[in-house]
Amino acid sequence: MRPEFEAEVLASLRSTAGPTLDGKAPTEVAPELAWADRKLHYKLVSPLNRRKFKIIVVGTGLAGGGAAAALGELGYEVHSFTFHDAPRRAHSVAAQGGINAARGRKVDNDSLARFVKDTVKGGDYRARESDVWRLAEESVRVIDHMEAIGAPFAREYGGQLATRSFGGVQVSRTYYTRGQTGQQLQVASSQALLRQVKAGTVHLHTRSEMLDLIVIDGRAQGIVTRDLVTGKIEAHTAHAVVLTTGGYGNVYFRSTLAKNSNVTAAFRAHRRGALFASPSFIQFHPTALPIGNEWQSKTILMSESLRNDGRIWVPVAPADPRPANDIPEDERDYYLERRYPAFGNLTPRDVASRAARDEIESGHGVGPLKNSVYLDFRDAIARLGKPVIVERYGNLFEMYEHATGENPLEVPMRIAPGAHFAMGGLWSDYDAMSNIPGLFVGGEAGWAYHGANRLGANSLLSACVDGWFTLPYSIPNYLAGLLGTPALERDDPRVHAFAEEARTGVQALVDIGGTQGPDRFHRRLGDILYSHCGVSRSGEGLAEGIRLIQELRREFYADLRVQGSSGSFNQELERAGRIADYLDMAELMCLDALDRDESCGAHFRVEHQLADGEAARDDAHWAFVSAWERDGSRYVRHDEPLAFESVRPETRNYR
Amino acid sequence: MKLKLKIWRQENTAAAGGFVAYEVDDVQPELTILEALDKLNDELVEQGDSPVAFDSDCREGICGSCGITVDGRPHGPEANTPSCHQRLKSFADGQQVTLEPFRSAAYPVVRDLAVDRSALDRVVESGGFVSIDAGTAPDADSHEVSHQAAEVALDMAACIGCGACVAACPNGSANLYVGAKLLHLSVLPTTKYERGRRARDMVETMEEEFGPCSLYGECVEVCPAGIPLTAIAGVNREKLRAVLRGRDRDD
């Protein structure tokens, strides 16, 4: 039984009356054959008919840039939107370590099936199995394609592609370009997009933010955008809308994400009826830089690939005041290697983050604020020499030195868990379509591949697969049914009404006329979430978190101050709109975490742990995905049951 | 520590701009210059004043969004470091620091410190890509690329597109940016058939949008990605190669 206070908070926000959801994966074939089977059954649009269809793609990261370019290459009329000044700046650019592919070229016993097993197990059995098989299958040609269009992957001395290993796996399947894999993939992808812009198939709209989704006659038929330079709000119509707008980790204020990454596009679609799946599944990256002072605006990410050669430790003695290099070997606790001898420093992110939190909370934290652990390259340098280490991680070391003034070649890095990747997102079926016909979802904006914990180097992969190799197959299947139906006219009165509503919403924020700028609310919201919905959660803490968020939201709508006008370049106004959505998003995250009365992956409920401190998953009651519908100020939970045929659920054990 | 800031304020592209003096107090030396602007903006909003507009996003030195001119130098005093990694420890306590947008005829000011760098993308759009459709790529292991060649390509591909090279150049040249792109793509085995056409198209657009290169080398001092001066040679090399081999022939 839930304690009364928690039950009361749950009852005030939630009902579970939603009907069971159908993920629409082919059920008559084994999951490994689902994608081939589905592709065979998709309807096609012939080359001459493609230019009659308009498709809106929001976001130009690896998912959005890929989808827009691929659909443009096929001959559709694509409209690509980004709030950046250039498509290359999308946050995919910041991923460092690598991109996985189930190519299994080495004799380390990797395979398609092992990729699926690692990913499904790593996600603690909360992913959709058939989607993971598609991810694995398409991963093979993602590498070929990205290499062909300009990503200079690292090569072995014989000239073949090089690989390395990442957390949660015991094989080497990660392809990389130094510590800037995301950048190289993103630049290659943006170039492919610009090629289509030149060819006239893709119309690029930069510095344009999506404010609303146009749903008419039960179909997604367009979006409302604000031109961030002129402030002009206008509607754009199309036969289909694709949201590839990234994750919402920035709700924590200090996260590893870019400052402008936000949830607004996805949340506005959610307000229009799109279900939001697994909102509480947020990954805390174990190798982020610790927070050093009040005005620090984010937490910088250090690639997980560092764990290939770096050893993580804390002093055995709590609050040991000595500098790291003065602490002798027998007074160091390599706690990951001690607790997880099979995986050691390469345990998955959720396990590594929780273990670091345990060490910090038990007084073994290091650094001026005692809020971090050491990541030490001393042994790797002794074994391989400085030049090898510098070639592997040089730019990461420089970035670290810039931020901290310490040289990791001489003293160990200090790292701590930081809010990172959103495994939750808009619910979509096996065809990447949301519950709103015509609204498609790709990349981190979606939910399906990673379950409750994403393995390192699977995020670039999922974005590339969705963009280049899933959406170009599934969208035409939807469009084929609309042949002969023109896109809505932009001056249709129903379209106008959407733009007018967005205009009113923006003006309402300006009109509050209070005393506090939007960032102040964001900082406070972040603090609430870190302490109530962070690396570990409790029912009591979550219920309290919801109350605090509701209070903060009341204050926001009473006391927000937006400087400047709505008719010009106004970054305060951009922030205000996003924070209005973060407040509701944070409430939904806490609600989902409170509702999901089990531990799984990144969602660790302290009430549900085994005697040794590991997460206690509850498949008997929670082997489903929660997808939330918004009904006024309340939420209705829909469940999609998860079945695992090829990877039998077992307790995750990385020892 | 505290800083006296002289900041360029400009309402929009058409408006006239000018410097306004501000002070920011109680900031730590390890803060970045952008975080100091965050703090200043927080105070400006509290006082009911208009905050300073500037572009920044990842704040990890990789997205290329940020870019301001600090005491006349693009990005700031520390060489080869983007604005988001320029830290206050470079300044003395109480020092006066001037902040301006990137200055170049190719970059119209959008507002305050934010500029329009779309000319950089127009160069890429004119030919800086590989014409291979999704699904048609060969197996990436079917052709070899030497370790060394991949490393050279990566040295050139490291450009983050911030455009500081143009802002640092007395002529407003984009040769470092374009040369790096041409050399990066010239190494790739999948692009050899369009190498000549690419060089011709990109150089043509570059010459329309940007000034000529006089090998001053200021660009190299500010480049956050450490693109070497040799990249500039790539412009002439690729252009000459295209001319010698015929406009569209690369075999």
PDB file of C-alpha atoms in Angstrom, chain A residues 82-304:
ATOM      1  CA  THR A  82      15.472  24.568 -36.965  1.00  0.00           C
ATOM      2  CA  PHE A  83      15.731  27.161 -34.225  1.00  0.00           C
ATOM      3  CA  HIS A  84      19.474  27.342 -34.895  1.00  0.00           C
ATOM      4  CA  ASP A  85      21.070  29.740 -37.370  1.00  0.00           C
ATOM      5  CA  ALA A  86      22.504  26.731 -39.225  1.00  0.00           C
ATOM      6  CA  PRO A  87      21.493  23.055 -39.390  1.00  0.00           C
ATOM      7  CA  ARG A  88      24.966  21.908 -38.340  1.00  0.00           C
ATOM      8  CA  ARG A  89      24.503  23.307 -34.815  1.00  0.00           C
ATOM      9  CA  ALA A  90      21.888  20.769 -33.728  1.00  0.00           C
ATOM     10  CA  HIS A  91      22.842  19.093 -30.457  1.00  0.00           C
ATOM     11  CA  SER A  92      23.785  15.792 -32.118  1.00  0.00           C
ATOM     12  CA  VAL A  93      27.008  17.685 -32.820  1.00  0.00           C
ATOM     13  CA  ALA A  94      28.064  17.370 -29.187  1.00  0.00           C
ATOM     14  CA  ALA A  95      28.039  13.584 -28.814  1.00  0.00           C
ATOM     15  CA  GLN A  96      31.620  12.510 -28.368  1.00  0.00           C
ATOM     16  CA  GLY A  97      32.370   8.861 -28.024  1.00  0.00           C
ATOM     17  CA  GLY A  98      31.013   6.922 -30.955  1.00  0.00           C
ATOM     18  CA  ILE A  99      28.261   5.125 -32.805  1.00  0.00           C
ATOM     19  CA  ASN A 100      27.526   1.439 -32.365  1.00  0.00           C
ATOM     20  CA  ALA A 101      26.934  -0.957 -35.190  1.00  0.00           C
ATOM     21  CA  ALA A 102      26.201  -4.658 -35.108  1.00  0.00           C
ATOM     22  CA  ARG A 103      28.658  -5.436 -37.906  1.00  0.00           C
ATOM     23  CA  GLY A 104      30.360  -8.192 -35.946  1.00  0.00           C
ATOM     24  CA  ARG A 105      33.504  -8.025 -38.084  1.00  0.00           C
ATOM     25  CA  LYS A 106      35.941  -9.062 -35.393  1.00  0.00           C
ATOM     26  CA  VAL A 107      36.221 -12.458 -33.772  1.00  0.00           C
ATOM     27  CA  ASP A 108      35.206 -11.114 -30.371  1.00  0.00           C
ATOM     28  CA  ASN A 109      31.864 -12.893 -30.740  1.00  0.00           C
ATOM     29  CA  ASP A 110      29.711  -9.880 -31.524  1.00  0.00           C
ATOM     30  CA  SER A 111      26.619 -10.307 -33.683  1.00  0.00           C
ATOM     31  CA  LEU A 112      23.237  -8.791 -34.519  1.00  0.00           C
ATOM     32  CA  ALA A 113      21.644 -10.907 -31.819  1.00  0.00           C
ATOM     33  CA  ARG A 114      24.226  -9.904 -29.243  1.00  0.00           C
ATOM     34  CA  PHE A 115      23.682  -6.244 -30.022  1.00  0.00           C
ATOM     35  CA  VAL A 116      19.962  -6.745 -29.396  1.00  0.00           C
ATOM     36  CA  LYS A 117      20.624  -8.686 -26.211  1.00  0.00           C
ATOM     37  CA  ASP A 118      22.993  -6.029 -24.839  1.00  0.00           C
ATOM     38  CA  THR A 119      20.618  -3.194 -25.731  1.00  0.00           C
ATOM     39  CA  VAL A 120      17.472  -4.818 -24.377  1.00  0.00           C
ATOM     40  CA  LYS A 121      19.223  -5.966 -21.211  1.00  0.00           C
ATOM     41  CA  GLY A 122      20.987  -2.609 -20.821  1.00  0.00           C
ATOM     42  CA  GLY A 123      17.585  -0.907 -21.036  1.00  0.00           C
ATOM     43  CA  ASP A 124      16.351  -3.168 -18.224  1.00  0.00           C
ATOM     44  CA  TYR A 125      13.639  -4.736 -20.400  1.00  0.00           C
ATOM     45  CA  ARG A 126      11.625  -1.595 -20.895  1.00  0.00           C
ATOM     46  CA  ALA A 127      12.323  -1.148 -24.624  1.00  0.00           C
ATOM     47  CA  ARG A 128      10.241  -2.476 -27.514  1.00  0.00           C
ATOM     48  CA  GLU A 129      12.076  -5.567 -28.694  1.00  0.00           C
ATOM     49  CA  SER A 130      11.093  -5.369 -32.374  1.00  0.00           C
ATOM     50  CA  ASP A 131      12.334  -1.753 -32.585  1.00  0.00           C
ATOM     51  CA  VAL A 132      15.700  -2.816 -31.184  1.00  0.00           C
ATOM     52  CA  TRP A 133      16.026  -5.485 -33.864  1.00  0.00           C
ATOM     53  CA  ARG A 134      15.423  -2.825 -36.525  1.00  0.00           C
ATOM     54  CA  LEU A 135      18.020  -0.613 -34.875  1.00  0.00           C
ATOM     55  CA  ALA A 136      20.554  -3.442 -34.993  1.00  0.00           C
ATOM     56  CA  GLU A 137      19.798  -4.429 -38.564  1.00  0.00           C
ATOM     57  CA  GLU A 138      20.028  -0.913 -39.990  1.00  0.00           C
ATOM     58  CA  SER A 139      23.111  -0.069 -37.953  1.00  0.00           C
ATOM     59  CA  VAL A 140      25.263  -1.932 -40.466  1.00  0.00           C
ATOM     60  CA  ARG A 141      24.594   0.403 -43.375  1.00  0.00           C
ATOM     61  CA  VAL A 142      24.447   3.520 -41.214  1.00  0.00           C
ATOM     62  CA  ILE A 143      28.229   3.288 -40.896  1.00  0.00           C
ATOM     63  CA  ASP A 144      28.621   2.815 -44.652  1.00  0.00           C
ATOM     64  CA  HIS A 145      26.371   5.762 -45.402  1.00  0.00           C
ATOM     65  CA  MET A 146      27.823   8.200 -42.912  1.00  0.00           C
ATOM     66  CA  GLU A 147      31.348   7.304 -44.003  1.00  0.00           C
ATOM     67  CA  ALA A 148      30.426   7.775 -47.656  1.00  0.00           C
ATOM     68  CA  ILE A 149      28.950  11.251 -47.105  1.00  0.00           C
ATOM     69  CA  GLY A 150      31.937  12.587 -45.254  1.00  0.00           C
ATOM     70  CA  ALA A 151      32.473  11.290 -41.709  1.00  0.00           C
ATOM     71  CA  PRO A 152      36.158  10.299 -41.536  1.00  0.00           C
ATOM     72  CA  PHE A 153      35.882   7.367 -39.147  1.00  0.00           C
ATOM     73  CA  ALA A 154      39.026   6.308 -37.338  1.00  0.00           C
ATOM     74  CA  ARG A 155      40.975   3.658 -39.199  1.00  0.00           C
ATOM     75  CA  GLU A 156      43.291   0.866 -38.172  1.00  0.00           C
ATOM     76  CA  TYR A 157      46.810   0.857 -39.579  1.00  0.00           C
ATOM     77  CA  GLY A 158      45.705  -1.678 -42.189  1.00  0.00           C
ATOM     78  CA  GLY A 159      43.149   0.804 -43.473  1.00  0.00           C
ATOM     79  CA  GLN A 160      40.015  -0.820 -42.055  1.00  0.00           C
ATOM     80  CA  LEU A 161      37.508   0.860 -39.758  1.00  0.00           C
ATOM     81  CA  ALA A 162      38.588   0.977 -36.120  1.00  0.00           C
ATOM     82  CA  THR A 163      36.280   0.173 -33.197  1.00  0.00           C
ATOM     83  CA  ARG A 164      36.341   0.531 -29.427  1.00  0.00           C
ATOM     84  CA  SER A 165      34.129  -0.605 -26.575  1.00  0.00           C
ATOM     85  CA  PHE A 166      31.606   1.200 -24.411  1.00  0.00           C
ATOM     86  CA  GLY A 167      29.755   0.632 -21.166  1.00  0.00           C
ATOM     87  CA  GLY A 168      27.414  -2.335 -20.842  1.00  0.00           C
ATOM     88  CA  VAL A 169      29.108  -4.495 -23.472  1.00  0.00           C
ATOM     89  CA  GLN A 170      32.071  -6.858 -23.586  1.00  0.00           C
ATOM     90  CA  VAL A 171      32.753  -6.543 -27.320  1.00  0.00           C
ATOM     91  CA  SER A 172      34.178  -3.768 -29.490  1.00  0.00           C
ATOM     92  CA  ARG A 173      31.399  -2.407 -31.723  1.00  0.00           C
ATOM     93  CA  THR A 174      31.709   1.354 -31.412  1.00  0.00           C
ATOM     94  CA  TYR A 175      32.874   3.276 -34.494  1.00  0.00           C
ATOM     95  CA  TYR A 176      34.326   6.686 -33.760  1.00  0.00           C
ATOM     96  CA  THR A 177      36.098   9.790 -34.946  1.00  0.00           C
ATOM     97  CA  ARG A 178      38.340  10.767 -32.037  1.00  0.00           C
ATOM     98  CA  GLY A 179      36.163  12.328 -29.327  1.00  0.00           C
ATOM     99  CA  GLN A 180      34.040  14.185 -31.887  1.00  0.00           C
ATOM    100  CA  THR A 181      31.943  11.476 -33.475  1.00  0.00           C
ATOM    101  CA  GLY A 182      28.714  13.449 -33.116  1.00  0.00           C
ATOM    102  CA  GLN A 183      30.284  16.455 -34.746  1.00  0.00           C
ATOM    103  CA  GLN A 184      31.541  14.510 -37.742  1.00  0.00           C
ATOM    104  CA  LEU A 185      28.233  12.705 -38.271  1.00  0.00           C
ATOM    105  CA  GLN A 186      26.307  15.930 -37.820  1.00  0.00           C
ATOM    106  CA  VAL A 187      28.473  17.901 -40.232  1.00  0.00           C
ATOM    107  CA  ALA A 188      28.222  15.126 -42.840  1.00  0.00           C
ATOM    108  CA  SER A 189      24.475  14.964 -42.359  1.00  0.00           C
ATOM    109  CA  SER A 190      24.055  18.758 -42.592  1.00  0.00           C
ATOM    110  CA  GLN A 191      26.064  18.769 -45.802  1.00  0.00           C
ATOM    111  CA  ALA A 192      23.725  16.128 -47.216  1.00  0.00           C
ATOM    112  CA  LEU A 193      20.809  18.321 -46.169  1.00  0.00           C
ATOM    113  CA  LEU A 194      22.314  21.400 -47.823  1.00  0.00           C
ATOM    114  CA  ARG A 195      22.830  19.352 -50.970  1.00  0.00           C
ATOM    115  CA  GLN A 196      19.065  18.881 -51.088  1.00  0.00           C
ATOM    116  CA  VAL A 197      18.510  22.562 -50.362  1.00  0.00           C
ATOM    117  CA  LYS A 198      20.590  23.319 -53.429  1.00  0.00           C
ATOM    118  CA  ALA A 199      18.660  20.705 -55.408  1.00  0.00           C
ATOM    119  CA  GLY A 200      15.427  22.462 -54.402  1.00  0.00           C
ATOM    120  CA  THR A 201      13.772  19.482 -52.710  1.00  0.00           C
ATOM    121  CA  VAL A 202      14.309  20.757 -49.160  1.00  0.00           C
ATOM    122  CA  HIS A 203      13.222  24.242 -48.078  1.00  0.00           C
ATOM    123  CA  LEU A 204      15.225  25.224 -45.038  1.00  0.00           C
ATOM    124  CA  HIS A 205      13.787  27.529 -42.361  1.00  0.00           C
ATOM    125  CA  THR A 206      16.455  28.594 -39.859  1.00  0.00           C
ATOM    126  CA  ARG A 207      15.932  30.507 -36.589  1.00  0.00           C
ATOM    127  CA  SER A 208      12.347  29.230 -36.548  1.00  0.00           C
ATOM    128  CA  GLU A 209      10.882  27.671 -33.424  1.00  0.00           C
ATOM    129  CA  MET A 210       7.863  25.385 -33.476  1.00  0.00           C
ATOM    130  CA  LEU A 211       5.168  26.651 -31.122  1.00  0.00           C
ATOM    131  CA  ASP A 212       2.285  24.331 -31.924  1.00  0.00           C
ATOM    132  CA  LEU A 213       1.124  21.308 -33.880  1.00  0.00           C
ATOM    133  CA  ILE A 214      -1.830  21.767 -36.218  1.00  0.00           C
ATOM    134  CA  VAL A 215      -4.241  18.871 -35.797  1.00  0.00           C
ATOM    135  CA  ILE A 216      -7.303  19.098 -38.063  1.00  0.00           C
ATOM    136  CA  ASP A 217      -9.728  16.276 -38.880  1.00  0.00           C
ATOM    137  CA  GLY A 218      -7.786  14.065 -36.473  1.00  0.00           C
ATOM    138  CA  ARG A 219      -4.563  14.313 -38.519  1.00  0.00           C
ATOM    139  CA  ALA A 220      -1.349  16.263 -38.001  1.00  0.00           C
ATOM    140  CA  GLN A 221      -1.408  18.727 -40.898  1.00  0.00           C
ATOM    141  CA  GLY A 222       1.107  21.391 -40.027  1.00  0.00           C
ATOM    142  CA  ILE A 223       2.893  23.442 -37.429  1.00  0.00           C
ATOM    143  CA  VAL A 224       2.914  26.992 -36.088  1.00  0.00           C
ATOM    144  CA  THR A 225       6.331  28.634 -35.875  1.00  0.00           C
ATOM    145  CA  ARG A 226       7.812  31.817 -34.534  1.00  0.00           C
ATOM    146  CA  ASP A 227      10.554  33.502 -36.535  1.00  0.00           C
ATOM    147  CA  LEU A 228      13.100  34.119 -33.813  1.00  0.00           C
ATOM    148  CA  VAL A 229      14.526  37.199 -35.558  1.00  0.00           C
ATOM    149  CA  THR A 230      11.352  39.067 -36.490  1.00  0.00           C
ATOM    150  CA  GLY A 231       8.950  37.531 -33.976  1.00  0.00           C
ATOM    151  CA  LYS A 232       6.518  36.700 -36.753  1.00  0.00           C
ATOM    152  CA  ILE A 233       4.183  33.827 -35.925  1.00  0.00           C
ATOM    153  CA  GLU A 234       2.883  31.831 -38.872  1.00  0.00           C
ATOM    154  CA  ALA A 235       1.402  28.492 -39.853  1.00  0.00           C
ATOM    155  CA  HIS A 236       2.890  25.948 -42.257  1.00  0.00           C
ATOM    156  CA  THR A 237       0.849  23.060 -43.614  1.00  0.00           C
ATOM    157  CA  ALA A 238       1.846  19.642 -44.935  1.00  0.00           C
ATOM    158  CA  HIS A 239       0.667  16.072 -45.418  1.00  0.00           C
ATOM    159  CA  ALA A 240       2.817  14.824 -42.565  1.00  0.00           C
ATOM    160  CA  VAL A 241       4.826  16.290 -39.696  1.00  0.00           C
ATOM    161  CA  VAL A 242       8.013  14.740 -38.301  1.00  0.00           C
ATOM    162  CA  LEU A 243       9.260  15.772 -34.867  1.00  0.00           C
ATOM    163  CA  THR A 244      12.963  15.111 -34.433  1.00  0.00           C
ATOM    164  CA  THR A 245      13.509  17.703 -31.775  1.00  0.00           C
ATOM    165  CA  GLY A 246      15.760  15.926 -29.308  1.00  0.00           C
ATOM    166  CA  GLY A 247      15.485  15.265 -25.591  1.00  0.00           C
ATOM    167  CA  TYR A 248      14.265  17.197 -22.596  1.00  0.00           C
ATOM    168  CA  GLY A 249      17.134  16.721 -20.134  1.00  0.00           C
ATOM    169  CA  ASN A 250      17.485  20.485 -19.886  1.00  0.00           C
ATOM    170  CA  VAL A 251      14.478  20.516 -17.608  1.00  0.00           C
ATOM    171  CA  TYR A 252      17.121  19.976 -14.883  1.00  0.00           C
ATOM    172  CA  PHE A 253      18.669  23.361 -15.821  1.00  0.00           C
ATOM    173  CA  ARG A 254      22.197  22.091 -15.305  1.00  0.00           C
ATOM    174  CA  SER A 255      22.546  19.180 -17.668  1.00  0.00           C
ATOM    175  CA  THR A 256      24.984  17.947 -20.287  1.00  0.00           C
ATOM    176  CA  LEU A 257      22.690  19.327 -22.984  1.00  0.00           C
ATOM    177  CA  ALA A 258      23.051  22.454 -25.059  1.00  0.00           C
ATOM    178  CA  LYS A 259      21.410  25.445 -23.390  1.00  0.00           C
ATOM    179  CA  ASN A 260      18.708  25.787 -26.042  1.00  0.00           C
ATOM    180  CA  SER A 261      17.691  22.132 -26.240  1.00  0.00           C
ATOM    181  CA  ASN A 262      14.131  22.013 -24.966  1.00  0.00           C
ATOM    182  CA  VAL A 263      10.936  20.003 -24.841  1.00  0.00           C
ATOM    183  CA  THR A 264       8.597  22.594 -26.306  1.00  0.00           C
ATOM    184  CA  ALA A 265       7.850  21.036 -29.713  1.00  0.00           C
ATOM    185  CA  ALA A 266       7.176  17.604 -28.221  1.00  0.00           C
ATOM    186  CA  PHE A 267       5.213  19.007 -25.300  1.00  0.00           C
ATOM    187  CA  ARG A 268       3.031  21.196 -27.542  1.00  0.00           C
ATOM    188  CA  ALA A 269       2.264  18.048 -29.577  1.00  0.00           C
ATOM    189  CA  HIS A 270       1.467  16.322 -26.275  1.00  0.00           C
ATOM    190  CA  ARG A 271      -0.965  19.135 -25.435  1.00  0.00           C
ATOM    191  CA  ARG A 272      -2.632  18.434 -28.791  1.00  0.00           C
ATOM    192  CA  GLY A 273      -3.131  14.770 -27.935  1.00  0.00           C
ATOM    193  CA  ALA A 274       0.150  12.978 -28.593  1.00  0.00           C
ATOM    194  CA  LEU A 275       0.928  10.464 -25.831  1.00  0.00           C
ATOM    195  CA  PHE A 276       4.149  10.985 -23.844  1.00  0.00           C
ATOM    196  CA  ALA A 277       5.906   7.700 -23.022  1.00  0.00           C
ATOM    197  CA  SER A 278       8.194   6.992 -20.040  1.00  0.00           C
ATOM    198  CA  PRO A 279       8.810  10.647 -19.113  1.00  0.00           C
ATOM    199  CA  SER A 280      10.660   9.733 -15.907  1.00  0.00           C
ATOM    200  CA  PHE A 281      13.393   7.761 -17.691  1.00  0.00           C
ATOM    201  CA  ILE A 282      16.282  10.225 -17.673  1.00  0.00           C
ATOM    202  CA  GLN A 283      19.851   9.072 -17.884  1.00  0.00           C
ATOM    203  CA  PHE A 284      22.405  10.531 -15.537  1.00  0.00           C
ATOM    204  CA  HIS A 285      25.753  10.426 -17.248  1.00  0.00           C
ATOM    205  CA  PRO A 286      28.413   9.114 -14.861  1.00  0.00           C
ATOM    206  CA  THR A 287      31.277  11.091 -16.369  1.00  0.00           C
ATOM    207  CA  ALA A 288      30.078  14.689 -16.301  1.00  0.00           C
ATOM    208  CA  LEU A 289      32.135  17.438 -14.701  1.00  0.00           C
ATOM    209  CA  PRO A 290      31.020  18.288 -11.174  1.00  0.00           C
ATOM    210  CA  ILE A 291      29.252  21.559 -10.408  1.00  0.00           C
ATOM    211  CA  GLY A 292      31.803  24.017  -9.091  1.00  0.00           C
ATOM    212  CA  ASN A 293      29.850  27.184  -8.351  1.00  0.00           C
ATOM    213  CA  GLU A 294      26.491  28.909  -8.384  1.00  0.00           C
ATOM    214  CA  TRP A 295      26.687  30.602 -11.792  1.00  0.00           C
ATOM    215  CA  GLN A 296      27.972  27.590 -13.659  1.00  0.00           C
ATOM    216  CA  SER A 297      25.422  27.211 -16.430  1.00  0.00           C
ATOM    217  CA  LYS A 298      25.679  23.527 -17.215  1.00  0.00           C
ATOM    218  CA  THR A 299      27.578  20.379 -16.564  1.00  0.00           C
ATOM    219  CA  ILE A 300      30.130  19.502 -19.215  1.00  0.00           C
ATOM    220  CA  LEU A 301      30.150  15.943 -20.457  1.00  0.00           C
ATOM    221  CA  MET A 302      33.267  13.833 -20.648  1.00  0.00           C
ATOM    222  CA  SER A 303      32.896  10.975 -23.129  1.00  0.00           C
ATOM    223  CA  GLU A 304      32.155   7.556 -21.732  1.00  0.00           C
TER     224      GLU A 304
END
